[in-house]
C-alpha positions as a Markdown table, in Angstrom:
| # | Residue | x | y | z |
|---|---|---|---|---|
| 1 | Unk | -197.1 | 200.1 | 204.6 |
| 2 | Unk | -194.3 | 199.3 | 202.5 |
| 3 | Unk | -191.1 | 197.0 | 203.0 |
| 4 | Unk | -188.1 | 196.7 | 201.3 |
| 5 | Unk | -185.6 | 193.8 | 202.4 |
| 6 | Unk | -182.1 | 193.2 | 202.0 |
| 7 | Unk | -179.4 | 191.1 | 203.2 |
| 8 | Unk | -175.8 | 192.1 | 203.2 |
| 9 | Unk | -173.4 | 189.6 | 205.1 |
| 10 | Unk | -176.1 | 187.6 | 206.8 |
| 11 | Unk | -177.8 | 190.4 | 208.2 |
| 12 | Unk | -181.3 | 191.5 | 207.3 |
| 13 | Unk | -182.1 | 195.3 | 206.6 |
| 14 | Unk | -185.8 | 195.6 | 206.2 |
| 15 | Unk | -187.3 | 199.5 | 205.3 |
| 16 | Unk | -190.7 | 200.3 | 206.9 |
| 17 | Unk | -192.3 | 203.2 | 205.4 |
| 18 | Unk | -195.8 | 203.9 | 207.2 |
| 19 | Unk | -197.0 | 207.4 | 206.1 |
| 20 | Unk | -194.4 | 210.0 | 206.1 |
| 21 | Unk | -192.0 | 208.5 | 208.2 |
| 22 | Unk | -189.5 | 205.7 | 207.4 |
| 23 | Unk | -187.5 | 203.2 | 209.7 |
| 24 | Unk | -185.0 | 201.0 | 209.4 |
| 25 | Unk | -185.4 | 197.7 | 211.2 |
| 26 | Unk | -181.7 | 195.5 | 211.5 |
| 27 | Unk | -182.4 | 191.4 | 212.2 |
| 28 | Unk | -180.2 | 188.4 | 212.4 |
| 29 | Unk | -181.3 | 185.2 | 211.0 |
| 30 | Unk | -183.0 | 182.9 | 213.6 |
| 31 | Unk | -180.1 | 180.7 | 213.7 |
| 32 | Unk | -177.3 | 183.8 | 214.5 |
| 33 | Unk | -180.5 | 185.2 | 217.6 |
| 34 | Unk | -180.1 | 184.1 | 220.9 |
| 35 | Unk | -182.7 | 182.0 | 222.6 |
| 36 | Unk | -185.1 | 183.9 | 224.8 |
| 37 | Unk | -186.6 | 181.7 | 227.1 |
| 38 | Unk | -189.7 | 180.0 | 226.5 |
| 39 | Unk | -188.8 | 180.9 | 222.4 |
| 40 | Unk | -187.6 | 178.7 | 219.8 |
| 41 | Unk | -185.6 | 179.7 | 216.9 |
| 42 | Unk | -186.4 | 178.6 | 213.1 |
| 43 | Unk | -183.6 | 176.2 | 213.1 |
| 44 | Unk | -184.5 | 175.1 | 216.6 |
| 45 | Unk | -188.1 | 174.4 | 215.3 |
| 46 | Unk | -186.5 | 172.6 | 212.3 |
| 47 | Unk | -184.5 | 170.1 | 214.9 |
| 48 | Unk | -187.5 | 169.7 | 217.3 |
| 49 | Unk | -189.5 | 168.7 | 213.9 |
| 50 | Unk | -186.6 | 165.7 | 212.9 |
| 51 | Unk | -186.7 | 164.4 | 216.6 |
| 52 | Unk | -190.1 | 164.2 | 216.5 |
| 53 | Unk | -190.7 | 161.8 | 212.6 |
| 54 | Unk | -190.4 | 158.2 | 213.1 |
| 55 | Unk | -187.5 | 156.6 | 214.2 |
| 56 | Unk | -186.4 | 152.9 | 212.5 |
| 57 | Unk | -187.5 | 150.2 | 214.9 |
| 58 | Unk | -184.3 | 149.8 | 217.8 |
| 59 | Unk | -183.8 | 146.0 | 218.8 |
| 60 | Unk | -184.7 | 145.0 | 221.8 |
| 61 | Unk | -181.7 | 143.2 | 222.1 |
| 62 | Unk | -179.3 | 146.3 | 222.8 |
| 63 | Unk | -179.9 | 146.1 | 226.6 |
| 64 | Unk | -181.5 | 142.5 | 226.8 |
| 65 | Unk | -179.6 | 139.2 | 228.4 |
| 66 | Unk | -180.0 | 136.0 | 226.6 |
| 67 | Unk | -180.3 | 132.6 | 228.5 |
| 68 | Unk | -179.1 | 130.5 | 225.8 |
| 69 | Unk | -178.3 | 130.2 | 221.9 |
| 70 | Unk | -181.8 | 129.3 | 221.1 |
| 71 | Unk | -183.6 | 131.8 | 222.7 |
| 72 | Unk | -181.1 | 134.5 | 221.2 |
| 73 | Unk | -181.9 | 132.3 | 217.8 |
| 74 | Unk | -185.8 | 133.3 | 218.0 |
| 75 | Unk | -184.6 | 136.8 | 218.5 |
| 76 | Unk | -182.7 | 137.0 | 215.8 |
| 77 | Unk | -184.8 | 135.1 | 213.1 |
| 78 | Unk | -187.4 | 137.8 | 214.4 |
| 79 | Unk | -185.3 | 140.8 | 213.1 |
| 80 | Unk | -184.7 | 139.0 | 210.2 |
| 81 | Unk | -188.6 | 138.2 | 209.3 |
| 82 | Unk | -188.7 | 140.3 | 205.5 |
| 83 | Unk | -187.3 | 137.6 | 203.1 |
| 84 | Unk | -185.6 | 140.6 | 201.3 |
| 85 | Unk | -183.9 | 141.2 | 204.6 |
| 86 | Unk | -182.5 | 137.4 | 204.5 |
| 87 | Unk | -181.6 | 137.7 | 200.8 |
| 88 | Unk | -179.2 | 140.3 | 201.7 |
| 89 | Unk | -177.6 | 138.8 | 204.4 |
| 90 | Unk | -177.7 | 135.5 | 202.3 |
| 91 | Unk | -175.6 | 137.3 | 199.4 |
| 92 | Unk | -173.5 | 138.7 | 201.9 |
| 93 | Unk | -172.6 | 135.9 | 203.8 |
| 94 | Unk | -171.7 | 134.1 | 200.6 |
| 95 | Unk | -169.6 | 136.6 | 199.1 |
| 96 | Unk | -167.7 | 136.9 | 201.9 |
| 97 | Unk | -167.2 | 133.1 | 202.1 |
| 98 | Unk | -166.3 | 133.1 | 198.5 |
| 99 | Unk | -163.7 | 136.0 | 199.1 |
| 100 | Unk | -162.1 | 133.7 | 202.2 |
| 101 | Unk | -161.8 | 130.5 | 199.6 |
| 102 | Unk | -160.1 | 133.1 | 197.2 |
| 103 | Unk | -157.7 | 134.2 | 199.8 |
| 104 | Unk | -156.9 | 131.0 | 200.9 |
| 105 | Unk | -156.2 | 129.5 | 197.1 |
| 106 | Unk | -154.4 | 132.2 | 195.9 |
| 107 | Unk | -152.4 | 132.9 | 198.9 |
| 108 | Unk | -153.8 | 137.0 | 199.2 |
| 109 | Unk | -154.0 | 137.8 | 202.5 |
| 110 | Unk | -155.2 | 141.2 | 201.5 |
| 111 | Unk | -158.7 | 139.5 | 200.4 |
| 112 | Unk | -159.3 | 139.2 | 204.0 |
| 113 | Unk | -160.1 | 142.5 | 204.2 |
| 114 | Unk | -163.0 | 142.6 | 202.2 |
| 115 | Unk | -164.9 | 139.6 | 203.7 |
| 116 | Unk | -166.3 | 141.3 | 206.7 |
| 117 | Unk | -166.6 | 144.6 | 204.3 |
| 118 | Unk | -169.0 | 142.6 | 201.8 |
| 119 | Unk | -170.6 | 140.3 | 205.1 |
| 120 | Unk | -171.3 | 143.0 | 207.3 |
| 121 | Unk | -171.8 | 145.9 | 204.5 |
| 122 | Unk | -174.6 | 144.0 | 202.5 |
| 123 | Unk | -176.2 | 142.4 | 206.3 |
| 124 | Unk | -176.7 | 146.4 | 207.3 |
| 125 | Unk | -177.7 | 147.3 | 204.6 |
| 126 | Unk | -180.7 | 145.3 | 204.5 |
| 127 | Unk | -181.4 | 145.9 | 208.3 |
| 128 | Unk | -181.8 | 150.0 | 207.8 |
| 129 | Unk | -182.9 | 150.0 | 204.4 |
| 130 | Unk | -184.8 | 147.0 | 203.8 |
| 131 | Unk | -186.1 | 145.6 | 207.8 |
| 132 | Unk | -186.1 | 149.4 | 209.5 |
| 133 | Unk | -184.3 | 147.6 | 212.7 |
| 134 | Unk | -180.7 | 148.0 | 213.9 |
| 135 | Unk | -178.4 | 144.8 | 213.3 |
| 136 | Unk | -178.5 | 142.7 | 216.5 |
| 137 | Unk | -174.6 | 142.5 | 215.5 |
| 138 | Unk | -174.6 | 145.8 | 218.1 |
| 139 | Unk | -175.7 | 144.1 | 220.6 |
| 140 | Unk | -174.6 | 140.4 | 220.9 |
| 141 | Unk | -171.5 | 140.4 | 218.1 |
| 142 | Unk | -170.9 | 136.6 | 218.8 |
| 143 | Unk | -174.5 | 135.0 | 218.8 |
| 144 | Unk | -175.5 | 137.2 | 215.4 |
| 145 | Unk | -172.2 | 135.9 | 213.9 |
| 146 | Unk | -173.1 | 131.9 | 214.5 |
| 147 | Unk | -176.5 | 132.8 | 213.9 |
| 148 | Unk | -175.9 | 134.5 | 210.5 |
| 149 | Unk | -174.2 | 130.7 | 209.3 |
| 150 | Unk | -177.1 | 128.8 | 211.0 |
| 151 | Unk | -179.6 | 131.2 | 208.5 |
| 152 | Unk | -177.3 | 130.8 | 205.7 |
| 153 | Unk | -177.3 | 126.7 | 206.2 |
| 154 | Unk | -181.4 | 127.3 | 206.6 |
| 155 | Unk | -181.7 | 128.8 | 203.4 |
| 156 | Unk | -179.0 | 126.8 | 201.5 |
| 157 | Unk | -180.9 | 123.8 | 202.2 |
| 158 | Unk | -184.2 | 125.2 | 201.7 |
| 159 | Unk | -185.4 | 124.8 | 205.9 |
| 160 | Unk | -185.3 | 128.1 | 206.8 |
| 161 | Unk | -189.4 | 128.5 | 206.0 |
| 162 | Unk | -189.9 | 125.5 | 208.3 |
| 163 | Unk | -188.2 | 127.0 | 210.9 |
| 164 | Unk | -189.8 | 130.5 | 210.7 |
| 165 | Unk | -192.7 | 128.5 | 210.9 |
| 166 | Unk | -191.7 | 127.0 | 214.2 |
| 167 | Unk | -190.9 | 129.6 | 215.8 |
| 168 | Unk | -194.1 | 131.5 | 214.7 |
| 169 | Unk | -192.4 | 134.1 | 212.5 |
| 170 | Unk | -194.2 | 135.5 | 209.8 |
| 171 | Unk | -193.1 | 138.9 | 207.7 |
| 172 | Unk | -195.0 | 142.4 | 208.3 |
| 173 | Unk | -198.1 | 142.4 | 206.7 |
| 174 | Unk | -197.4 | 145.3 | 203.5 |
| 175 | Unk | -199.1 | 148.9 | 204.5 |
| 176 | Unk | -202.0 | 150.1 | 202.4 |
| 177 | Unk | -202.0 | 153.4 | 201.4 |
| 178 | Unk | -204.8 | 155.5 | 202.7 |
| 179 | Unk | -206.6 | 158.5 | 200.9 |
């Protein structure tokens, strides 16, 4: 048997010679077929595969009602339990306090701008890159804002292991790679 393909505007020829006789066989790519039912489609396959890997960890948060401040607090220190995590959201919060002080000496309002961009940019960052979580920000805007300053005071002052201590927070233990 012998084939010969070719594709000529995103349609595939294909030449099937079996003995003597020769046909010529027309396809579409998967993604251009229709779906027979029961049948999946390359691209289909492919989409089914993404769903399927790992998503990051979604807070618990999103949906969840808080009593009070300090049980939201517990919460919160929880999504925040890599120290690399709190570094971020340490730098962040200070840049963006620094960038208020410069607006407010200098009299640019347009500085303004860029403190919730460096707050909130180098906070996310660290909570899909670094922590694999969503920011509880999403869920409870208020609470995660006072509770980002009570973190920043915890770490300025050098408490904030003391009080992940309290409340029984302790970072993820590192994986081990397996053979």
């Amino acid at each position: 048997m012998h084939q010969i393909h070719r594709t000529v505007n995103r349609i595939t020829t294909c030449s099937i010679k079996i003995g003597s006789t020769s046909q010529l066989v027309a396809s579409q790519p998967p993604y251009l077929e229709p779906r027979r039912e029961g049948r999946y489609t390359d691209t289909s396959r492919q989409h089914i595969a993404i769903r399927q890997q790992p998503q990051p960890k979604q807070t618990e948060a999103m949906g969840k009602e808080f009593g009070s401040m300090e049980e939201f607090w517990g919460f919160y220190l929880g999504q925040h339990s890599k120290p690399a995590t709190r570094r971020w959201h340490f730098a962040g919060t200070l840049a963006s306090l620094v960038c208020a002080l410069l607006a407010a000496a200098t009299g640019r309002a347009a500085l303004l701008v860029a403190c919730p961009v460096l707050g909130y940019g180098l906070a996310w960052y660290s909570h899909f890159f670094v922590e694999g979580n969503r920011p509880a920000t999403f869920g409870h805007p208020v609470w995660s804002f006072l509770c980002d300053y009570r973190m920043f005071a915890l770490i300025l002052t050098g408490r904030i292991d003391a009080e992940l201590a309290r409340l029984r927070i302790h970072p993820p233990r590192p994986r081990i790679a397996s053979d």
